Short mmCIF file of C-alpha atoms in Angstrom, two decimals:
data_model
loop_
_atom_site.label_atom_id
_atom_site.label_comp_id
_atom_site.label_asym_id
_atom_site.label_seq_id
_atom_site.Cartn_x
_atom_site.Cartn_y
_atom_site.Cartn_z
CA UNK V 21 25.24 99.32 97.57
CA UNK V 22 28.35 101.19 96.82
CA UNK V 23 31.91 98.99 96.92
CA UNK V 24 34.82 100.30 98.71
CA UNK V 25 38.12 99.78 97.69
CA UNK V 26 40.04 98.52 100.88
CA UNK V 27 43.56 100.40 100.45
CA UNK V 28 46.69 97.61 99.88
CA UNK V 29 48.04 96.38 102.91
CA UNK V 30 51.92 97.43 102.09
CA UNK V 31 55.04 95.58 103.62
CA UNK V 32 56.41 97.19 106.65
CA UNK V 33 59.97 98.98 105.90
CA UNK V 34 62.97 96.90 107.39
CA UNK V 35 63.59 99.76 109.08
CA UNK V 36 60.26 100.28 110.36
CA UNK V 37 59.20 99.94 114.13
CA UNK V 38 56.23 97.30 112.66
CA UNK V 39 59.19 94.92 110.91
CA UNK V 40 61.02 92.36 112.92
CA UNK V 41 64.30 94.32 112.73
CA UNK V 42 62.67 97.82 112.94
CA UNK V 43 61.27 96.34 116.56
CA UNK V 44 64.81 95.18 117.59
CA UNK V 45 66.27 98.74 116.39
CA UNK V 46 63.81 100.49 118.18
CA UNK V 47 64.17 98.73 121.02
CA UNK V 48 68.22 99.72 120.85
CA UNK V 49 67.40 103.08 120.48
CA UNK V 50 65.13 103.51 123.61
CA UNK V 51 68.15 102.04 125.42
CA UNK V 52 70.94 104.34 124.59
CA UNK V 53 71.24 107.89 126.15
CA UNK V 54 69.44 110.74 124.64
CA UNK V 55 70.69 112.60 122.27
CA UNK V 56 73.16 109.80 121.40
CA UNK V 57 73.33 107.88 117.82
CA UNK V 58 73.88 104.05 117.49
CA UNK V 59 76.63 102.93 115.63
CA UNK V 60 76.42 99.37 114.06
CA UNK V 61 79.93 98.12 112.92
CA UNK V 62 80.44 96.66 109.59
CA UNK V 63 81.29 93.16 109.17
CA UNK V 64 84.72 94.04 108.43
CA UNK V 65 85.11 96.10 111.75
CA UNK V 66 83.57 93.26 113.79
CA UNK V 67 86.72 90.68 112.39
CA UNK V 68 88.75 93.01 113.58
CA UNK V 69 87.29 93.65 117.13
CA UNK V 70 90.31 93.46 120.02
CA UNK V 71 89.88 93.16 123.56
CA UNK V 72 90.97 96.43 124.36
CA UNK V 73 88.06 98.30 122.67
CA UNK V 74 90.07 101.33 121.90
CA UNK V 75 92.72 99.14 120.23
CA UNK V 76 93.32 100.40 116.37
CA UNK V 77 90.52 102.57 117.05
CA UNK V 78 91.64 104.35 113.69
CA UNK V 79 92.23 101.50 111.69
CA UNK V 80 89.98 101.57 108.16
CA UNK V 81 88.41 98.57 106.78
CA UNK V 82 91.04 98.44 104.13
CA UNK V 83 93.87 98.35 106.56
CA UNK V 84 91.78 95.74 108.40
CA UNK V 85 91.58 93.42 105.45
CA UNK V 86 94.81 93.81 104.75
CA UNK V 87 95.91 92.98 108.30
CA UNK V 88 94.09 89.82 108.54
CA UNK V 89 94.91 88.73 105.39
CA UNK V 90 98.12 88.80 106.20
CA UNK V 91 97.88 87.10 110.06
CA UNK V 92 95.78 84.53 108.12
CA UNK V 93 98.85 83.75 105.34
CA UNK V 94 101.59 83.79 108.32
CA UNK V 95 99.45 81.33 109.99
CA UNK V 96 99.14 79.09 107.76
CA UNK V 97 102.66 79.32 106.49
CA UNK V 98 103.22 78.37 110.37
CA UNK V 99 101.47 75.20 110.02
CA UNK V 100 102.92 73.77 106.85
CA UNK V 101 106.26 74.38 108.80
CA UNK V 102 104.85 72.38 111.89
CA UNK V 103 103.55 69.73 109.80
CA UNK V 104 105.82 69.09 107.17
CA UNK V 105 108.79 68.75 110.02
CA UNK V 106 106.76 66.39 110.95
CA UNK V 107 106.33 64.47 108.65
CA UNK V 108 109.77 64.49 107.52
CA UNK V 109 111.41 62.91 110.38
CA UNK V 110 109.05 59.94 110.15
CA UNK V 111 108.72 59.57 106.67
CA UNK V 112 112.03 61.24 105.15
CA UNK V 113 112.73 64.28 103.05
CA UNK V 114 112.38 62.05 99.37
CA UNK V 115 109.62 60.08 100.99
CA UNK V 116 107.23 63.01 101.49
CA UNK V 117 105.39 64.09 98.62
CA UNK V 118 104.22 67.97 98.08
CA UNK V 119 100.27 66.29 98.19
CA UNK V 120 101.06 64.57 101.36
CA UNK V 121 102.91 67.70 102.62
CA UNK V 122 99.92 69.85 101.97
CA UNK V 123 97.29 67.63 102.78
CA UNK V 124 98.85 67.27 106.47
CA UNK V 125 98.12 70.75 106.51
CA UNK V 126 95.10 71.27 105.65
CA UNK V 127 95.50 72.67 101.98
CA UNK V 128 95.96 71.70 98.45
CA UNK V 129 98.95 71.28 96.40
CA UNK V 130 98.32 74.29 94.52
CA UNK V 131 98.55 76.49 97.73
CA UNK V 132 101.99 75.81 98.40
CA UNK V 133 103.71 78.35 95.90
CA UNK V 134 101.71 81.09 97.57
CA UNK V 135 103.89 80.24 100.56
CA UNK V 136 107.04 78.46 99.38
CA UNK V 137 109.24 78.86 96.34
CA UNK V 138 109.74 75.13 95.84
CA UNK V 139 110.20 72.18 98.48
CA UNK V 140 113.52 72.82 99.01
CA UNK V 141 112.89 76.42 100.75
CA UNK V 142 110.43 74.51 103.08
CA UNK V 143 112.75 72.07 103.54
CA UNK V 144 115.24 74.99 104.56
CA UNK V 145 112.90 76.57 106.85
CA UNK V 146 111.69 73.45 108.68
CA UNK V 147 115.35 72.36 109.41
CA UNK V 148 116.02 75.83 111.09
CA UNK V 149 112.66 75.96 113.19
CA UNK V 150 113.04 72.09 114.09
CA UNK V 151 116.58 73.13 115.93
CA UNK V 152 115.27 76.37 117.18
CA UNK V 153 112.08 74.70 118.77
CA UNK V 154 114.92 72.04 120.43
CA UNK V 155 117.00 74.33 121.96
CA UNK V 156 113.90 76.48 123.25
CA UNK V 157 112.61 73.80 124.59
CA UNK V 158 116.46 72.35 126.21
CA UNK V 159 116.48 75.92 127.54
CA UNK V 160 113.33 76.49 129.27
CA UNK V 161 112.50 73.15 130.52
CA UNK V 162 115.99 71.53 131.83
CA UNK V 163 116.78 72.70 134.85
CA UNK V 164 119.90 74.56 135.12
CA UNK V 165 123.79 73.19 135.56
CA UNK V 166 124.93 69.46 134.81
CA UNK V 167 121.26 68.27 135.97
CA UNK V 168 119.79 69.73 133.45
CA UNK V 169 122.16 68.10 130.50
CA UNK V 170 121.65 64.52 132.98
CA UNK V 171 117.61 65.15 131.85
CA UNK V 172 118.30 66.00 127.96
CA UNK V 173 120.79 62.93 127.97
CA UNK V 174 117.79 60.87 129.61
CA UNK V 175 115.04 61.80 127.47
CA UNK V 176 117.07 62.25 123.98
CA UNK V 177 118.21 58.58 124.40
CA UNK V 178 114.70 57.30 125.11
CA UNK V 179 112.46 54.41 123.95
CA UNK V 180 109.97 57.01 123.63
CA UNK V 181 112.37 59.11 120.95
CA UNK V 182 113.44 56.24 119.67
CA UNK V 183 110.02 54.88 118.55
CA UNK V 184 108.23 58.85 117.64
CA UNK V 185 110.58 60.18 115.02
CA UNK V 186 108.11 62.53 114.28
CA UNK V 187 108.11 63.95 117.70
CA UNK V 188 112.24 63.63 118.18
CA UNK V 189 115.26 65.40 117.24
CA UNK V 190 115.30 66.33 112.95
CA UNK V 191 119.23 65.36 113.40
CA UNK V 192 118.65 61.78 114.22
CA UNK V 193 115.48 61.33 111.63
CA UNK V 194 117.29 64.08 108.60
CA UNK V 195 121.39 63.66 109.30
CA UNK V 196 122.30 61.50 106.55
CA UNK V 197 119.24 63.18 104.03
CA UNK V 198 120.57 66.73 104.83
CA UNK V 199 124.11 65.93 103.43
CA UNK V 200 122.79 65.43 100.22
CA UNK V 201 120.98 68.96 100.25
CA UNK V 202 121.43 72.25 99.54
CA UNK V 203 124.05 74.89 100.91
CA UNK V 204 121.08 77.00 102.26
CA UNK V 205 119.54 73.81 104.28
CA UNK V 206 123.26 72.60 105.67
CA UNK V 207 123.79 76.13 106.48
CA UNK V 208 120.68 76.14 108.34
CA UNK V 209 121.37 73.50 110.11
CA UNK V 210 124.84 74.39 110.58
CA UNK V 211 123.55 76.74 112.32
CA UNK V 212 121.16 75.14 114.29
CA UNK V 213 123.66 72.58 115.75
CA UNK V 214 126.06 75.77 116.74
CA UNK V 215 123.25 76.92 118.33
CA UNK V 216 122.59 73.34 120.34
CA UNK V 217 126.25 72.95 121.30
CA UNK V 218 126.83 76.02 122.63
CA UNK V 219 123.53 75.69 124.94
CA UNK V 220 125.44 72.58 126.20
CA UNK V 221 128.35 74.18 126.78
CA UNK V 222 127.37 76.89 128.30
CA UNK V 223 126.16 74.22 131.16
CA UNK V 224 129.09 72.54 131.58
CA UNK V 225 131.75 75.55 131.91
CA UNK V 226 129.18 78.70 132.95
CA UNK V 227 131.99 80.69 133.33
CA UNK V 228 133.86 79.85 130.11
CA UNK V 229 131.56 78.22 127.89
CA UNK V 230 134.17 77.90 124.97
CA UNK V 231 136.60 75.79 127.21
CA UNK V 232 134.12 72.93 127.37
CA UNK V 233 132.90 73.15 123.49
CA UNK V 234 135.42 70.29 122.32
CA UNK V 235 133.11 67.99 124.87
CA UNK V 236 129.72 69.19 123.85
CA UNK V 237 130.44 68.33 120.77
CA UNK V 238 131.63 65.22 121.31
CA UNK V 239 128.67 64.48 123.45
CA UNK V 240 126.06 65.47 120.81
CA UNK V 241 127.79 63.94 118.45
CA UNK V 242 127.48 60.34 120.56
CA UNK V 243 123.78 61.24 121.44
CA UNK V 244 122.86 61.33 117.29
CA UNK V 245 125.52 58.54 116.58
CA UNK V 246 123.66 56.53 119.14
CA UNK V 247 120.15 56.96 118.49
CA UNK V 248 120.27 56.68 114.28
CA UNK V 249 121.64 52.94 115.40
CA UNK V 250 119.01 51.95 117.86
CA UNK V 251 116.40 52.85 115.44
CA UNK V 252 118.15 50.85 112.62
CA UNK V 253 118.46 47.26 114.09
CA UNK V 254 115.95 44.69 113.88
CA UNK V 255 116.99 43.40 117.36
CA UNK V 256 114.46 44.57 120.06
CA UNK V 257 116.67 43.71 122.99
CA UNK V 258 120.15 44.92 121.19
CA UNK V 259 118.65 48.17 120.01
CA UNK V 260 117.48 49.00 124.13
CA UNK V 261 121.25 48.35 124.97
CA UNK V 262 122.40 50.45 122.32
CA UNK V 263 120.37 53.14 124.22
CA UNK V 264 121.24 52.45 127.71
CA UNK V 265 124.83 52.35 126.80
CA UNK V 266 124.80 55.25 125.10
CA UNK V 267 123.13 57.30 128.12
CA UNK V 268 125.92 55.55 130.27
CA UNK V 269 128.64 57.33 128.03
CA UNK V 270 127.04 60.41 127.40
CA UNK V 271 127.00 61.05 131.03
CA UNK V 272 130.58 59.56 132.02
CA UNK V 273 131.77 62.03 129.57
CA UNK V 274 129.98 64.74 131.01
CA UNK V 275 130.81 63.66 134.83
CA UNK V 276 127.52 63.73 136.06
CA UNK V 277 126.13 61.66 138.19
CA UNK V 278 124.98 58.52 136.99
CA UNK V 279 121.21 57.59 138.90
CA UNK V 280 119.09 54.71 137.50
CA UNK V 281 116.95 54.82 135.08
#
């Protein structure tokens, strides 16, 4: 009786209509118009999918790792601002550590010099976005006119402020820290108070803003004065009438309307 070799049974091709993926392919194929080819994006072209499909239709996937790269750095920088002004109104500029910093974000200590220069230029950077994020905020909530300055007096001389430093003004929690800083820091916060007093200003006197600066600035001036000395006594009940008197002055000098709390 004569032995026949059975032929070997080979592995189907991953490309091949009898593999798992060769099935799937095929079955793309019979879907698409004839005489059409299927295009299967790269991984690289996939991250960089937009909603509008024919949005950087042209862009390689160099230009796309170099674009997201560099989204992905600015983002992060964002965050270590976020954070660390965070964390420096409740725990103070010498009381936060670079570990601590960086941890609160997410990251090591060794990522910070691929973001920062030293903590001084985050320092810098978090004063001027703490004071731009205030006055953003002043400006597009408040409503307009002497109401809206009756609302920031209100809520700047609040309990709430008073007990989340973190989530309050960086002149209250950073004043008497910030003297003893740099030039670039004061200047950015220099800056950053110009900014805030002219917003207030601009409220009282619409139609000549500089006439009424003396006033703004004497009003947030007393708003700072008053809330660095709330949270510093040990008194529950004296540290509540610090506040209350302080929004009772803040809005005499102002002439608006005084309306229970």
């Amino acid at each position: 009786m004569c032995c026949r070799t059975r032929p070997p049974v080979s592995k189907p091709e991953a490309d091949s209509p009898c593999s798992v993926t060769g099935f799937l392919r095929s079955a793309e194929d019979r879907t698409r118009a004839p005489g059409t080819s299927l295009v299967r994006p790269s991984c690289a072209e996939r991250i960089c999918r937009e909603p509008d499909p024919y949005a950087r239709q042209n862009e390689t996937e160099e230009e796309c790792a170099v674009r997201y790269g560099k989204e992905h750095k600015q983002a992060t920088r964002r965050r270590i601002v976020e954070r660390a002004g965070r964390r420096f109104k409740r725990d103070g500029i010498e009381g936060s550590g670079m570990s601590t910093l960086m941890a609160d974000a997410g990251l090591t200590k060794g990522a910070f010099y691929g973001h920062f220069a030293s903590k001084e230029e985050l320092l810098t950077t978090v004063v001027a976005d703490q004071l731009r994020k205030q006055s953003e905020r002043f400006s597009s909530q408040a409503p307009p006119g002497r109401a809206g300055l009756e609302q920031l007096v209100r809520e700047y001389l609040s309990v709430q402020q008073r007990d989340s430093p973190e989530d309050g003004c960086p002149s209250a929690a950073l004043l008497d820290e910030i003297r003893r800083c740099t030039d670039a820091t004061k200047q950015a916060y220099t800056d950053g108070v110009q900014t805030s007093v002219d917003n207030i200003a601009a409220r009282l006197a619409p139609d000549d803003p500089p006439s009424a600066r003396v006033k703004a600035l004497t009003v947030f001036a007393m708003m700072v004065g008053t809330m660095q000395l709330s949270r510093a006594l040990t008194d529950p009940r004296l540290a509540d009438e610090i506040l209350e008197q302080g929004i009772h002055n803040a809005l005499t000098l102002l002439g608006a309307d005084e309306h229970p709390s």
